[in-house]
Amino acid sequence: MKLIDNVARPVGEPIRLYFETLSKRRLHIFIAGLFLVGSFFLAQAVLFDTAVPFFLPVWALARARYRKYLMWVFIGGMCGSAFLGLGQAVIHLLQLALFNAVTKYAFMRKSMPLTVAGSIIVVQMLWQFLMHMGQPPVHTQLSIGFEAVLAAFMTFFLFIAFPAADRIYFGKWTPERLGAACIIGAMATTGMGAIMIGHVSVAGALIHLAILLAALVGGLPFSTTVAMIIAAIVGIAELSFTGMMAVYGMTGFFAGALSRFKKIGIALGGVSVSLFFLLYDLTLPLDNTHFITLGVATLIFFLIPSKKLEPIRQVFHPESTEVSEKRHKWLSDRLDEQLSDFRQFSEFMSTLVGGRFPATEKSDPSALQDVPKTCQSCFRYAKCWEGGNDDMAQLLQDWETTYSMTTKAPRHRVEEKINYKCIRFNGLITELEEQSASRLLTGQLQHGRKMLALQLRDMSTHLDKIMHEIKEDLSVYKPAEEELANRLDKLGIEYFQIDILAGERGSRRVVCCIPEKRSDFETDTTVAERLILPVLEEMYEEPFQVAKSLVRQEPFPHLQLTFTSAVRFSLDYGIVAAAGGGTFHAGDAYEVFPLHDGLTAVLLSDGMGKDLNAYRESRKVIRLMRECLNRKMDPETAMHTLHYMMSLNGLDDMYATLDLALVDLQDGRLWSWKAGSMSTYIKRGEDFLRMDSKSVPVGFLPSFSVEAKNEQLKSGDIIVMMTDGVFNGDVALEVQEKTLYSTLERYGNHNCDKIAERIMNNMEMKYQAVSDDRTVLVMKVEHVLPSWSSFRPSSQSRKFGKMTG
């Protein structure tokens, strides 16, 4: 045996796993680095040469929306404060302590900008009173006011530019968010003034790069706006460089004006302004460092792929959806037109079949036959057919009845009787065989065309469903998604994405993404089962279930929950079967199988006879019917197709009864199709219902018709299906049904197997119905109840609690 520690591993496997881990956590690393660097530079950004207002706003943002990164904000902010002096670091610590203390109260969290400004004013006033012995100068008080106002505005801009952690990457860029991001970036560059890499100024490179990118994505208006914002902020931060405001403003204007020439025009426009001011005003700091910085920023600008900026470009140049919406509408109308034409064609085929081959009563062998032509030309016509003599008519009816039988002996016996009475026997039998064969072929042709019409109807139905699904793909469930989002917001349930993939009742599919668990008692599905499921059930008025729960790490850790419609009822069944006449093989066959989660099919067939051949015939019927249903064929079409296939096998083949039941567990309804089978009995409380049909077995006659019956089910209903061997043909049906009802009354609270066994035993003991194969299938329908349920105490429950207390 080889231990796992001794298994040889590739040398680079640890390195590969390390890089895979970094790849999965790249967004986390990016946000952590952004807070670390951003808080460092913002903490040492000085405006008006005295105000340092930007560390506490960053802390407020992280505490409200990015609690995981508070440590990085603290490290970066305190390091930046330490560069300004020990006193500034102490002031920032006191501001953090006061802010954390007051934000424990919900009232103080309602307006973060005011809370930040108030914390800065309180700490700064106390600090300045101590430093100036209770008499701070007026300019110091004004500086405190400016710092508080700037901090409030900075907090407002930060909350606009940085949405919740789940939306920071996928959130849509808006003009407001872009403007706020530009202001924050410009503020951060004021803390980078002393950072130089060789002859390159980091702050200058970032400023010029931001102007060029603004011209690329937004054109002239946006680049000019960004340039003026940067110029104003840089001018406020460094009052000695107010002359650079004109340089930055003109750079944004010319870069945006030449944006039609793509990156080359933007780069030339940005550099030309600095060259012009170099010749115009020698007092500006336009030295070698400035132009080297511009060159580096321009090079980075050319290296940035334009596709990465496409989401931002869409904010200023959104694609027109009018054409696509018109295309979708045209496609939808075209699909409706094609579907309507096909539906009319299928209806035409059905009408053509029904009009050209009308249903006749001659399909019944017991119906009165016309006098054969051989008898009409015979001199003994009056003796055989007139004077109230109906012996010959009865013999011809018997011959017609035995003509379709598998065994030949009954027909030979009838033909011997006809030969005894008829002197033109050979001619009469030949005419009868021709008429029977003609009726058989006509019936098969009629049934085949009817089956074709039904199959065309099914194809039309399938196409209708396909077109409906295509239309659903073209549509958007925005109203439903917004309503669900509003309900979750009212309950305080955190989420960041809701997608409704299917909106059809009974097959709804909703995907909801929520933040990862934050407490030890929470599991992956706690929030889904206890909070979101009741919201969906109340909104759609149908049960839901958690179909899937996945923990996703990309692009950030979160839970992806998939909700689907759940069935309202559960089905339990039991079967008891016995062979009649002491034989080993029974001719009955049955099968219970789900077509999908909300629909169960029940098949019960009785082959003609009590031997192995009867069992094979009934199994063939079951197998073929199951194949048809699994291929999404309509039950009526499946019954006709099955009859057509069996009737084409010839006269040597057998036929079988078929009892098909579909139990809809979503809506609670029973659909029944019967072909020569026994009635279905339903016990509901003290009432009993019966579903029966007069259709003949499949493959028995040339013509075939079947109709569906349905019954609404309720929780606690007991459904009984059986073959004809359970009842005794010599006893009145009403009497035997009373015995069945009394058995269900007495043993209805037992399980289905016990009920089926009791029905079988009681019927055998009381009516001695043991000569034929017997099968009893019992089903119970109950409501699906969750293991838990949410409830709200009502006034009655409170009164009951007081009474019991």
CSV table of C-alpha atoms in Angstrom, one decimal, residues 68-250:
chain,number,residue,atom,x,y,z
A,68,LYS,CA,-13.3,43.0,5.9
A,69,TYR,CA,-10.9,45.7,4.9
A,70,LEU,CA,-11.0,47.8,8.0
A,71,MET,CA,-7.6,46.6,9.0
A,72,TRP,CA,-6.1,47.7,5.7
A,73,VAL,CA,-7.7,51.1,6.0
A,74,PHE,CA,-6.4,51.5,9.5
A,75,ILE,CA,-2.8,50.6,8.5
A,76,GLY,CA,-2.8,52.8,5.5
A,77,GLY,CA,-4.4,55.7,7.2
A,78,MET,CA,-2.3,55.7,10.3
A,79,CYS,CA,0.9,55.4,8.3
A,80,GLY,CA,-0.2,58.4,6.2
A,81,SER,CA,-1.0,60.4,9.3
A,82,ALA,CA,2.4,59.5,10.8
A,83,PHE,CA,4.1,61.1,7.9
A,84,LEU,CA,2.4,64.4,8.8
A,85,GLY,CA,3.3,64.2,12.4
A,86,LEU,CA,2.6,62.4,15.7
A,87,GLY,CA,-0.1,65.0,16.6
A,88,GLN,CA,-2.1,64.3,13.4
A,89,ALA,CA,-1.9,60.6,14.1
A,90,VAL,CA,-3.3,61.1,17.6
A,91,ILE,CA,-6.1,63.3,16.2
A,92,HIS,CA,-7.1,60.7,13.7
A,93,LEU,CA,-7.2,58.0,16.5
A,94,LEU,CA,-9.4,60.2,18.6
A,95,GLN,CA,-11.8,60.8,15.6
A,96,LEU,CA,-11.9,57.0,14.9
A,97,ALA,CA,-12.8,56.3,18.6
A,98,LEU,CA,-15.5,58.9,18.7
A,99,PHE,CA,-17.0,57.8,15.3
A,100,ASN,CA,-17.1,54.1,16.3
A,101,ALA,CA,-18.8,55.0,19.6
A,102,VAL,CA,-21.6,57.1,18.1
A,103,THR,CA,-22.3,54.8,15.1
A,104,LYS,CA,-23.4,52.1,17.5
A,105,TYR,CA,-26.7,54.0,17.5
A,106,ALA,CA,-29.0,53.5,14.5
A,107,PHE,CA,-29.9,57.2,14.4
A,108,MET,CA,-26.3,58.2,13.9
A,109,ARG,CA,-25.9,55.8,11.0
A,110,LYS,CA,-28.7,57.3,8.9
A,111,SER,CA,-26.5,60.2,7.7
A,112,MET,CA,-22.9,59.2,7.5
A,113,PRO,CA,-21.6,62.6,6.1
A,114,LEU,CA,-23.1,64.5,9.0
A,115,THR,CA,-21.7,61.9,11.5
A,116,VAL,CA,-18.2,62.2,10.0
A,117,ALA,CA,-18.4,66.0,10.1
A,118,GLY,CA,-19.6,66.1,13.7
A,119,SER,CA,-16.9,63.7,14.9
A,120,ILE,CA,-14.2,65.9,13.2
A,121,ILE,CA,-15.6,69.1,14.7
A,122,VAL,CA,-15.8,67.7,18.2
A,123,VAL,CA,-12.3,66.2,18.3
A,124,GLN,CA,-10.7,69.2,16.6
A,125,MET,CA,-12.4,71.8,18.8
A,126,LEU,CA,-11.3,69.9,22.0
A,127,TRP,CA,-7.8,69.5,20.6
A,128,GLN,CA,-7.4,73.1,19.6
A,129,PHE,CA,-8.9,74.3,22.9
A,130,LEU,CA,-6.3,72.3,24.8
A,131,MET,CA,-3.5,73.5,22.5
A,132,HIS,CA,-4.4,77.2,22.7
A,133,MET,CA,-5.4,77.2,26.3
A,134,GLY,CA,-9.1,77.8,25.6
A,135,GLN,CA,-8.7,80.6,23.0
A,136,PRO,CA,-8.1,79.1,19.5
A,137,PRO,CA,-7.6,81.7,16.8
A,138,VAL,CA,-10.3,82.6,14.3
A,139,HIS,CA,-8.5,81.2,11.3
A,140,THR,CA,-8.0,77.9,13.2
A,141,GLN,CA,-11.8,77.7,13.8
A,142,LEU,CA,-12.4,78.4,10.2
A,143,SER,CA,-10.0,75.7,9.2
A,144,ILE,CA,-11.9,73.3,11.4
A,145,GLY,CA,-15.1,74.3,9.7
A,146,PHE,CA,-13.6,73.9,6.2
A,147,GLU,CA,-12.2,70.4,7.3
A,148,ALA,CA,-15.6,69.3,8.5
A,149,VAL,CA,-17.4,70.5,5.3
A,150,LEU,CA,-14.8,68.9,3.1
A,151,ALA,CA,-15.0,65.6,5.0
A,152,ALA,CA,-18.8,65.6,4.7
A,153,PHE,CA,-18.5,66.1,0.9
A,154,MET,CA,-15.8,63.5,0.6
A,155,THR,CA,-18.0,60.9,2.5
A,156,PHE,CA,-20.8,61.6,0.1
A,157,PHE,CA,-18.6,61.1,-2.9
A,158,LEU,CA,-17.1,58.0,-1.5
A,159,PHE,CA,-20.4,56.3,-1.0
A,160,ILE,CA,-21.4,57.2,-4.5
A,161,ALA,CA,-18.2,56.0,-6.1
A,162,PHE,CA,-17.9,52.8,-4.1
A,163,PRO,CA,-21.2,50.7,-3.9
A,164,ALA,CA,-21.5,47.6,-1.9
A,165,ALA,CA,-18.8,45.0,-2.2
A,166,ASP,CA,-20.9,42.8,-4.5
A,167,ARG,CA,-21.5,45.6,-6.9
A,168,ILE,CA,-18.1,47.2,-7.1
A,169,TYR,CA,-17.1,45.1,-10.0
A,170,PHE,CA,-20.4,44.5,-11.8
A,171,GLY,CA,-22.2,47.7,-10.9
A,172,LYS,CA,-23.1,50.0,-13.7
A,173,TRP,CA,-21.1,53.1,-14.2
A,174,THR,CA,-23.2,56.3,-14.1
A,175,PRO,CA,-22.2,59.9,-14.7
A,176,GLU,CA,-22.6,60.6,-11.0
A,177,ARG,CA,-20.3,57.7,-10.1
A,178,LEU,CA,-17.7,58.7,-12.6
A,179,GLY,CA,-17.7,62.2,-11.4
A,180,ALA,CA,-17.3,61.1,-7.8
A,181,ALA,CA,-14.5,58.8,-8.7
A,182,CYS,CA,-12.7,61.6,-10.5
A,183,ILE,CA,-13.0,63.9,-7.4
A,184,ILE,CA,-11.7,61.1,-5.1
A,185,GLY,CA,-8.8,60.4,-7.4
A,186,ALA,CA,-7.9,64.0,-7.6
A,187,MET,CA,-8.0,64.3,-3.9
A,188,ALA,CA,-5.7,61.3,-3.6
A,189,THR,CA,-3.1,62.8,-5.9
A,190,THR,CA,-2.8,65.8,-3.6
A,191,GLY,CA,-1.1,63.5,-1.2
A,192,MET,CA,1.4,62.2,-3.8
A,193,GLY,CA,3.1,65.4,-4.6
A,194,ALA,CA,6.4,64.4,-3.1
A,195,ILE,CA,6.6,61.0,-4.7
A,196,MET,CA,9.0,60.8,-7.6
A,197,ILE,CA,10.3,57.9,-9.6
A,198,GLY,CA,13.4,59.3,-11.3
A,199,HIS,CA,12.3,62.3,-13.2
A,200,VAL,CA,8.6,61.1,-13.3
A,201,SER,CA,6.0,62.6,-10.9
A,202,VAL,CA,3.5,60.0,-9.9
A,203,ALA,CA,0.8,62.5,-9.2
A,204,GLY,CA,1.4,64.4,-12.5
A,205,ALA,CA,1.4,61.1,-14.5
A,206,LEU,CA,-1.9,60.0,-12.9
A,207,ILE,CA,-3.5,63.4,-13.5
A,208,HIS,CA,-2.6,63.6,-17.2
A,209,LEU,CA,-3.6,59.9,-17.7
A,210,ALA,CA,-7.0,60.6,-16.2
A,211,ILE,CA,-7.5,63.6,-18.6
A,212,LEU,CA,-6.6,61.5,-21.6
A,213,LEU,CA,-8.8,58.6,-20.6
A,214,ALA,CA,-11.7,61.0,-20.0
A,215,ALA,CA,-11.3,62.3,-23.5
A,216,LEU,CA,-11.3,58.8,-24.9
A,217,VAL,CA,-14.5,57.6,-23.2
A,218,GLY,CA,-16.5,60.8,-22.9
A,219,GLY,CA,-15.3,63.2,-25.5
A,220,LEU,CA,-15.0,66.9,-25.1
A,221,PRO,CA,-17.6,67.5,-22.4
A,222,PHE,CA,-16.4,64.9,-20.0
A,223,SER,CA,-12.7,65.5,-20.5
A,224,THR,CA,-13.2,69.3,-19.9
A,225,THR,CA,-15.2,68.6,-16.8
A,226,VAL,CA,-12.6,66.2,-15.4
A,227,ALA,CA,-9.8,68.6,-16.2
A,228,MET,CA,-11.5,71.5,-14.4
A,229,ILE,CA,-12.3,69.3,-11.3
A,230,ILE,CA,-8.6,68.2,-11.1
A,231,ALA,CA,-7.4,71.8,-11.7
A,232,ALA,CA,-9.7,73.2,-8.9
A,233,ILE,CA,-8.6,70.5,-6.4
A,234,VAL,CA,-4.9,70.8,-7.2
A,235,GLY,CA,-5.2,74.6,-7.0
A,236,ILE,CA,-6.9,74.4,-3.6
A,237,ALA,CA,-4.3,71.9,-2.3
A,238,GLU,CA,-1.3,73.9,-3.5
A,239,LEU,CA,-2.2,77.6,-3.6
A,240,SER,CA,1.2,78.5,-5.1
A,241,PHE,CA,0.4,76.5,-8.3
A,242,THR,CA,-2.9,78.1,-9.2
A,243,GLY,CA,-1.5,78.9,-12.6
A,244,MET,CA,-1.6,75.2,-13.5
A,245,MET,CA,-5.4,75.4,-13.4
A,246,ALA,CA,-5.4,76.9,-16.8
A,247,VAL,CA,-2.9,74.3,-18.1
A,248,TYR,CA,-5.1,71.4,-16.9
A,249,GLY,CA,-8.3,73.0,-18.1
A,250,MET,CA,-7.0,73.6,-21.6
